[in-house]
Each structure stands twice: as C-alpha cells, then as structure tokens.
mmCIF file of C-alpha atoms in Angstrom:
data_model
loop_
_atom_site.group_PDB
_atom_site.id
_atom_site.type_symbol
_atom_site.label_atom_id
_atom_site.label_comp_id
_atom_site.label_asym_id
_atom_site.label_seq_id
_atom_site.Cartn_x
_atom_site.Cartn_y
_atom_site.Cartn_z
ATOM 1 C CA MET A 1 46.076 -196.115 -20.505
ATOM 2 C CA SER A 2 49.651 -196.638 -21.728
ATOM 3 C CA ALA A 3 52.374 -194.119 -21.053
ATOM 4 C CA ARG A 4 52.487 -193.270 -24.742
ATOM 5 C CA ARG A 5 48.752 -192.545 -24.884
ATOM 6 C CA LYS A 6 48.985 -190.425 -21.749
ATOM 7 C CA LYS A 7 51.826 -188.496 -23.302
ATOM 8 C CA ASN A 8 49.848 -187.900 -26.505
ATOM 9 C CA ALA A 9 46.749 -186.837 -24.561
ATOM 10 C CA LEU A 10 48.802 -184.403 -22.513
ATOM 11 C CA PHE A 11 50.352 -183.016 -25.689
ATOM 12 C CA TYR A 12 46.947 -182.448 -27.296
ATOM 13 C CA ALA A 13 45.611 -180.823 -24.126
ATOM 14 C CA ILE A 14 48.545 -178.424 -23.988
ATOM 15 C CA ALA A 15 48.183 -177.623 -27.694
ATOM 16 C CA LEU A 16 44.465 -176.935 -27.272
ATOM 17 C CA ALA A 17 45.091 -174.680 -24.277
ATOM 18 C CA CYS A 18 47.732 -172.727 -26.194
ATOM 19 C CA SER A 19 45.410 -172.319 -29.168
ATOM 20 C CA LEU A 20 42.564 -171.036 -27.005
ATOM 21 C CA THR A 21 44.909 -168.633 -25.248
ATOM 22 C CA ALA A 22 46.186 -167.290 -28.570
ATOM 23 C CA ILE A 23 42.636 -166.814 -29.859
ATOM 24 C CA PHE A 24 41.620 -164.992 -26.687
ATOM 25 C CA ILE A 25 44.635 -162.665 -26.825
ATOM 26 C CA THR A 26 44.043 -161.892 -30.511
ATOM 27 C CA TYR A 27 40.355 -161.156 -29.917
ATOM 28 C CA SER A 28 41.146 -159.006 -26.902
ATOM 29 C CA CYS A 29 43.667 -156.926 -28.838
ATOM 30 C CA SER A 30 41.299 -156.538 -31.779
ATOM 31 C CA THR A 31 38.501 -155.441 -29.465
ATOM 32 C CA ASP A 32 40.741 -152.915 -27.750
ATOM 33 C CA GLU A 33 41.817 -151.538 -31.109
ATOM 34 C CA TYR A 34 38.193 -151.355 -32.234
ATOM 35 C CA TYR A 35 37.075 -149.389 -29.207
ATOM 36 C CA THR A 36 40.177 -147.224 -29.372
ATOM 37 C CA ASP A 37 39.381 -146.418 -32.992
ATOM 38 C CA GLU A 38 35.740 -145.711 -32.145
ATOM 39 C CA THR A 39 36.738 -143.424 -29.279
ATOM 40 C CA GLN A 40 39.304 -141.677 -31.437
ATOM 41 C CA MET A 41 36.730 -141.118 -34.173
ATOM 42 C CA ALA A 42 34.288 -139.622 -31.682
ATOM 43 C CA GLU A 43 36.972 -137.378 -30.220
ATOM 44 C CA ASN A 44 38.059 -136.314 -33.682
ATOM 45 C CA GLY A 45 34.462 -135.448 -34.540
ATOM 46 C CA ILE A 46 34.210 -133.197 -31.490
ATOM 47 C CA ALA A 47 37.584 -131.662 -32.212
ATOM 48 C CA LYS A 48 36.594 -130.924 -35.794
ATOM 49 C CA THR A 49 33.403 -129.237 -34.624
ATOM 50 C CA ARG A 50 35.128 -127.129 -31.978
ATOM 51 C CA GLY A 51 38.226 -126.340 -34.004
ATOM 52 C CA PHE A 52 36.651 -125.908 -37.403
ATOM 53 C CA SER A 53 37.959 -122.417 -38.013
ATOM 54 C CA SER A 54 41.436 -123.046 -39.377
ATOM 55 C CA ARG A 55 40.233 -125.442 -42.035
ATOM 56 C CA MET A 56 36.911 -123.828 -42.867
ATOM 57 C CA LEU A 57 37.992 -120.253 -43.425
ATOM 58 C CA ASN A 58 38.688 -119.289 -47.011
ATOM 59 C CA ASN A 59 40.947 -116.466 -45.916
ATOM 60 C CA GLU A 60 43.382 -115.962 -43.071
ATOM 61 C CA ASN A 61 41.331 -113.880 -40.664
ATOM 62 C CA THR A 62 43.142 -114.622 -37.424
ATOM 63 C CA LEU A 63 40.562 -112.760 -35.318
ATOM 64 C CA ILE A 64 37.694 -114.909 -36.585
ATOM 65 C CA ASP A 65 39.918 -117.944 -36.197
ATOM 66 C CA SER A 66 40.765 -117.203 -32.569
ATOM 67 C CA ILE A 67 37.124 -116.545 -31.657
ATOM 68 C CA ALA A 68 35.879 -119.647 -33.460
ATOM 69 C CA SER A 69 38.303 -121.879 -31.556
ATOM 70 C CA SER A 70 37.547 -120.362 -28.141
ATOM 71 C CA ASP A 71 35.624 -122.079 -25.349
ATOM 72 C CA GLU A 72 33.375 -119.016 -25.097
ATOM 73 C CA PHE A 73 32.220 -119.362 -28.694
ATOM 74 C CA TRP A 74 31.630 -123.086 -28.211
ATOM 75 C CA GLU A 75 29.487 -122.440 -25.119
ATOM 76 C CA PHE A 76 27.560 -119.730 -26.934
ATOM 77 C CA GLU A 77 26.783 -122.058 -29.834
ATOM 78 C CA MET A 78 25.692 -124.907 -27.573
ATOM 79 C CA SER A 79 23.475 -122.571 -25.540
ATOM 80 C CA SER A 80 21.865 -121.012 -28.609
ATOM 81 C CA GLU A 81 21.067 -124.439 -30.053
ATOM 82 C CA LEU A 82 19.647 -125.621 -26.730
ATOM 83 C CA LEU A 83 17.280 -122.652 -26.560
ATOM 84 C CA ALA A 84 16.250 -123.000 -30.203
ATOM 85 C CA ASP A 85 15.500 -126.703 -29.757
ATOM 86 C CA LYS A 86 13.387 -126.169 -26.642
ATOM 87 C CA PHE A 87 11.596 -123.220 -28.247
ATOM 88 C CA HIS A 88 10.717 -125.352 -31.267
ATOM 89 C CA GLU A 89 9.642 -128.233 -29.048
ATOM 90 C CA TYR A 90 7.112 -125.961 -27.348
ATOM 91 C CA THR A 91 5.851 -124.132 -30.443
ATOM 92 C CA SER A 92 5.305 -127.444 -32.249
ATOM 93 C CA THR A 93 2.476 -128.080 -29.767
ATOM 94 C CA LEU A 94 0.702 -124.825 -30.692
ATOM 95 C CA SER A 95 -2.106 -124.570 -33.184
ATOM 96 C CA GLU A 96 -1.585 -122.432 -36.285
ATOM 97 C CA GLU A 97 -3.732 -119.717 -34.727
ATOM 98 C CA GLU A 98 -1.715 -119.730 -31.488
ATOM 99 C CA TYR A 99 1.560 -119.692 -33.391
ATOM 100 C CA ASP A 100 0.457 -116.783 -35.569
ATOM 101 C CA LYS A 101 -0.635 -114.875 -32.469
ATOM 102 C CA LEU A 102 2.811 -115.360 -30.943
ATOM 103 C CA MET A 103 4.508 -114.038 -34.072
ATOM 104 C CA GLU A 104 2.169 -111.055 -34.203
ATOM 105 C CA ASN A 105 3.010 -110.098 -30.612
ATOM 106 C CA LEU A 106 6.799 -110.404 -30.666
ATOM 107 C CA ASN A 107 7.166 -106.666 -30.067
ATOM 108 C CA ASP A 108 4.881 -106.797 -27.030
ATOM 109 C CA ASP A 109 7.260 -107.213 -24.078
ATOM 110 C CA ASP A 110 4.519 -108.278 -21.677
ATOM 111 C CA TYR A 111 3.230 -110.903 -24.092
ATOM 112 C CA VAL A 112 6.732 -112.267 -24.717
ATOM 113 C CA GLU A 113 7.487 -112.375 -20.998
ATOM 114 C CA ASP A 114 4.283 -114.319 -20.367
ATOM 115 C CA PHE A 115 5.165 -116.685 -23.207
ATOM 116 C CA MET A 116 8.617 -117.302 -21.700
ATOM 117 C CA ARG A 117 7.012 -118.447 -18.460
ATOM 118 C CA LYS A 118 4.474 -120.688 -20.183
ATOM 119 C CA ALA A 119 7.162 -122.330 -22.305
ATOM 120 C CA ASN A 120 9.476 -122.668 -19.286
ATOM 121 C CA LEU A 121 12.379 -121.094 -21.154
ATOM 122 C CA GLU A 122 13.901 -119.077 -18.309
ATOM 123 C CA ASN A 123 16.856 -121.394 -17.649
ATOM 124 C CA GLU A 124 17.810 -121.697 -21.317
ATOM 125 C CA LEU A 125 17.454 -117.945 -21.829
ATOM 126 C CA GLN A 126 19.641 -117.171 -18.820
ATOM 127 C CA GLN A 127 22.235 -119.705 -19.942
ATOM 128 C CA LEU A 128 22.418 -118.151 -23.406
ATOM 129 C CA ALA A 129 22.532 -114.635 -21.959
ATOM 130 C CA LYS A 130 25.487 -115.653 -19.775
ATOM 131 C CA ALA A 131 27.255 -117.364 -22.674
ATOM 132 C CA LYS A 132 26.755 -114.241 -24.790
ATOM 133 C CA GLU A 133 28.260 -112.052 -22.060
ATOM 134 C CA ASN A 134 31.296 -114.328 -21.822
ATOM 135 C CA LEU A 135 31.724 -114.330 -25.595
ATOM 136 C CA ILE A 136 31.719 -110.537 -25.680
ATOM 137 C CA LYS A 137 33.821 -110.102 -22.542
ATOM 138 C CA HIS A 138 36.536 -112.693 -23.103
ATOM 139 C CA THR A 139 37.032 -112.677 -26.894
ATOM 140 C CA GLY A 140 37.496 -110.077 -29.599
ATOM 141 C CA PHE A 141 33.945 -110.567 -30.857
ATOM 142 C CA LEU A 142 33.052 -106.863 -30.703
ATOM 143 C CA ARG A 143 35.966 -106.070 -33.011
ATOM 144 C CA LEU A 144 34.346 -108.057 -35.817
ATOM 145 C CA SER A 145 32.377 -106.218 -38.473
ATOM 146 C CA ALA A 146 28.753 -107.154 -39.137
ATOM 147 C CA ASP A 147 29.788 -109.174 -42.199
ATOM 148 C CA GLU A 148 32.515 -110.971 -40.252
ATOM 149 C CA ARG A 149 30.067 -111.947 -37.510
ATOM 150 C CA THR A 150 27.700 -113.396 -40.084
ATOM 151 C CA GLN A 151 30.611 -115.233 -41.689
ATOM 152 C CA LEU A 152 31.618 -116.665 -38.314
ATOM 153 C CA PHE A 153 28.143 -118.000 -37.545
ATOM 154 C CA ILE A 154 27.566 -119.399 -41.034
ATOM 155 C CA LEU A 155 30.953 -121.130 -41.050
ATOM 156 C CA TYR A 156 30.081 -122.805 -37.765
ATOM 157 C CA ALA A 157 26.715 -123.925 -39.143
ATOM 158 C CA GLU A 158 28.424 -125.375 -42.218
ATOM 159 C CA SER A 159 31.088 -127.226 -40.227
ATOM 160 C CA ASN A 160 28.501 -128.545 -37.787
ATOM 161 C CA GLU A 161 26.435 -129.861 -40.685
ATOM 162 C CA LEU A 162 29.473 -131.670 -42.100
ATOM 163 C CA THR A 163 30.154 -133.531 -38.845
ATOM 164 C CA LYS A 164 26.571 -134.698 -38.334
ATOM 165 C CA VAL A 165 25.484 -138.122 -39.526
ATOM 166 C CA LYS A 166 22.608 -137.617 -41.957
ATOM 167 C CA LEU A 167 20.036 -140.376 -41.803
ATOM 168 C CA LEU A 168 18.366 -139.187 -44.985
ATOM 169 C CA LYS A 169 20.114 -137.773 -48.036
ATOM 170 C CA THR A 170 17.960 -136.579 -50.887
ATOM 171 C CA ARG A 171 19.544 -137.051 -54.289
ATOM 172 C CA GLU A 172 18.514 -136.081 -57.779
ATOM 173 C CA GLU A 173 18.696 -138.558 -60.612
ATOM 174 C CA GLY A 174 22.335 -138.783 -61.645
ATOM 175 C CA GLY A 175 23.661 -138.430 -58.086
ATOM 176 C CA GLY A 176 23.595 -134.644 -57.689
ATOM 177 C CA THR A 177 22.536 -133.059 -54.422
ATOM 178 C CA ASN A 178 18.875 -132.155 -54.451
ATOM 179 C CA SER A 179 18.542 -128.443 -55.233
ATOM 180 C CA CYS A 180 15.486 -128.112 -52.986
ATOM 181 C CA GLU A 181 17.482 -129.492 -50.063
ATOM 182 C CA GLU A 182 20.363 -127.148 -50.848
ATOM 183 C CA GLN A 183 18.036 -124.153 -50.791
ATOM 184 C CA LYS A 184 16.513 -125.243 -47.488
ATOM 185 C CA GLN A 185 19.896 -125.778 -45.837
ATOM 186 C CA ALA A 186 21.099 -122.392 -47.081
ATOM 187 C CA ALA A 187 17.979 -120.773 -45.605
ATOM 188 C CA TYR A 188 18.535 -122.630 -42.321
ATOM 189 C CA LYS A 189 22.128 -121.407 -42.075
ATOM 190 C CA GLN A 190 21.150 -117.816 -42.811
ATOM 191 C CA ALA A 191 18.303 -117.974 -40.291
ATOM 192 C CA LYS A 192 20.682 -119.302 -37.637
ATOM 193 C CA ALA A 193 23.229 -116.582 -38.360
ATOM 194 C CA ASP A 194 20.497 -113.926 -38.099
ATOM 195 C CA TYR A 195 19.299 -115.442 -34.805
ATOM 196 C CA GLU A 196 22.743 -115.458 -33.236
ATOM 197 C CA ASN A 197 23.581 -112.008 -34.555
ATOM 198 C CA ALA A 198 20.374 -110.669 -33.029
ATOM 199 C CA THR A 199 21.169 -112.429 -29.752
ATOM 200 C CA THR A 200 24.595 -110.809 -29.473
ATOM 201 C CA ASN A 201 22.968 -107.406 -30.016
ATOM 202 C CA CYS A 202 20.651 -107.804 -27.020
ATOM 203 C CA GLN A 203 23.129 -106.571 -24.406
ATOM 204 C CA GLY A 204 21.811 -103.004 -24.378
ATOM 205 C CA ASP A 205 18.138 -103.943 -24.262
ATOM 206 C CA ASN A 206 15.936 -103.119 -21.278
ATOM 207 C CA MET A 207 14.670 -106.698 -21.252
ATOM 208 C CA PRO A 208 17.586 -108.815 -22.540
ATOM 209 C CA LEU A 209 15.890 -112.176 -21.981
ATOM 210 C CA GLY A 210 12.833 -110.972 -23.862
ATOM 211 C CA CYS A 211 15.078 -109.748 -26.660
ATOM 212 C CA ILE A 212 16.727 -113.172 -26.914
ATOM 213 C CA ALA A 213 13.315 -114.864 -26.869
ATOM 214 C CA GLN A 214 12.232 -112.644 -29.757
ATOM 215 C CA ALA A 215 15.349 -113.632 -31.702
ATOM 216 C CA ALA A 216 14.618 -117.323 -31.076
ATOM 217 C CA ALA A 217 11.016 -116.844 -32.206
ATOM 218 C CA LYS A 218 12.095 -115.237 -35.472
ATOM 219 C CA TYR A 219 14.583 -118.060 -36.022
ATOM 220 C CA ASP A 220 11.833 -120.625 -35.542
ATOM 221 C CA ARG A 221 9.554 -118.723 -37.921
ATOM 222 C CA ASN A 222 12.245 -118.465 -40.607
ATOM 223 C CA LYS A 223 12.895 -122.199 -40.403
ATOM 224 C CA ARG A 224 9.170 -122.841 -40.843
ATOM 225 C CA ILE A 225 9.168 -120.627 -43.908
ATOM 226 C CA ALA A 226 12.143 -122.577 -45.274
ATOM 227 C CA ASP A 227 10.286 -125.843 -44.655
ATOM 228 C CA ARG A 228 7.225 -124.598 -46.551
ATOM 229 C CA GLU A 229 9.351 -123.394 -49.447
ATOM 230 C CA TYR A 230 11.097 -126.762 -49.501
ATOM 231 C CA ALA A 231 7.761 -128.595 -49.663
ATOM 232 C CA ASP A 232 6.623 -126.334 -52.517
ATOM 233 C CA CYS A 233 9.910 -126.915 -54.326
ATOM 234 C CA ILE A 234 9.499 -130.697 -54.092
ATOM 235 C CA LYS A 235 5.922 -130.465 -55.391
ATOM 236 C CA ASN A 236 7.028 -128.398 -58.358
ATOM 237 C CA LYS A 237 9.642 -131.001 -59.248
ATOM 238 C CA ALA A 238 7.182 -133.894 -59.020
#
C-alpha cells in the first residue's frame, strides 16, 4: 500500500472513531437527561401528594395546611390506606352471606375481635393506631373542628386522585366526565373521610383496635354501596 493510501486510510479510521465517540457521548447525555427527568417527575409526584395542602386549599387555613404537610399526617394516611386495602382483600373472598353477617355484627366486640384474627389484620391495625396517636400528639389535629377534619381528609383524597395514573377514564359523548363516575368518586371520598374521622375518634374506646376495625368495615361497606349505585347508574344510561 502506498504512503498516500495509508495516510487516507488512517484519516478515515480517525474520522470514524471520532464519529462513534461523538454518538456515544450524545446518547449517554440524552439517556442521563431522560432518567433525570423521569426521576424528577416521580419525586415531584410524591412531593405533590405529600405537600398538597398549600395548593389545594381554597382558603388560607394555616392549621389545616401545617397538619396536611406534616410527616404524621402522611404516615396516618398511608397506614389507613394499607389497612383498608388488606381489609378489602380479605372481605372480597367472603360470600354475600358471610359479608352480611360481618356487617350485622360490627357492634359485637367479640365477633369483631375474632374477625381481626381470621383476617390477620393485627399488624395493620396496630400500625394505624400508632400513626393516629402520633397525628394527635405531634400536630394540632385536635384543634380542628369536625368540618375542618372532614375538609382535610377530603382534600387529601382529591389530591391523591389527581396524582394517580388512571388506566381507564369513562367519558360521555362530547368529552364530558361521566356523571356516574363523578358520583362514585364523590361517594368514595366521603366514605374515606368518614372512615378516617371515625378512626381518629377511637382513642377513648375500650377496644381501640376493634373500633378501628369497625371503621374500616363501614368504609368497605360504603364503597360497595357506591359501586352498586354506579352500576345502576350505568344501566339507567344505557
């Protein structure tokens, strides 16, 4: 091979190496930016859920705001949802007759205590009871009125719903939100607020874990009622 050809071959080899290096660096930077953006989006989603209060409140209630942004409130919400999910998971395995029997015996402490053992809810109940104690002890929760407590819980439910990715969105013709779905979600939020309100009122009960279990049972029942009403609403629109 002549010196000129060797020189040209070397030039092309260097050019190719530089091009590959540039492509690799560009791809690497783009990938880093992509994952950084993804991580930032995830962190922002968590931050929005935990710090919803300032943006969600329609008035400037600084007490509600401070409670809503506290770690104690966050832990209480996570614990209440964990118990509700496990409760529903167990009751979904019951027959209609067994479920009705449970609802009929909610005021029977012995029956509820036996149910707690069968459903293996002790850990979740204790976790929620502890989170409730911390919420009451370390925040100004007890200074809220009954209406303000309901407002606090409903605002959290609304903000949590906004940050969740919905896999299914029901729409009416013309693009409006389905009224049946709106009614169901409103019933869900009210049921959750009632459940958490009842839970925070269990501190003076002789059997606090049983009291919390009763609140979770009523929450599950109210969601079932909302589901039935939703199904009826859809049928009526068909």
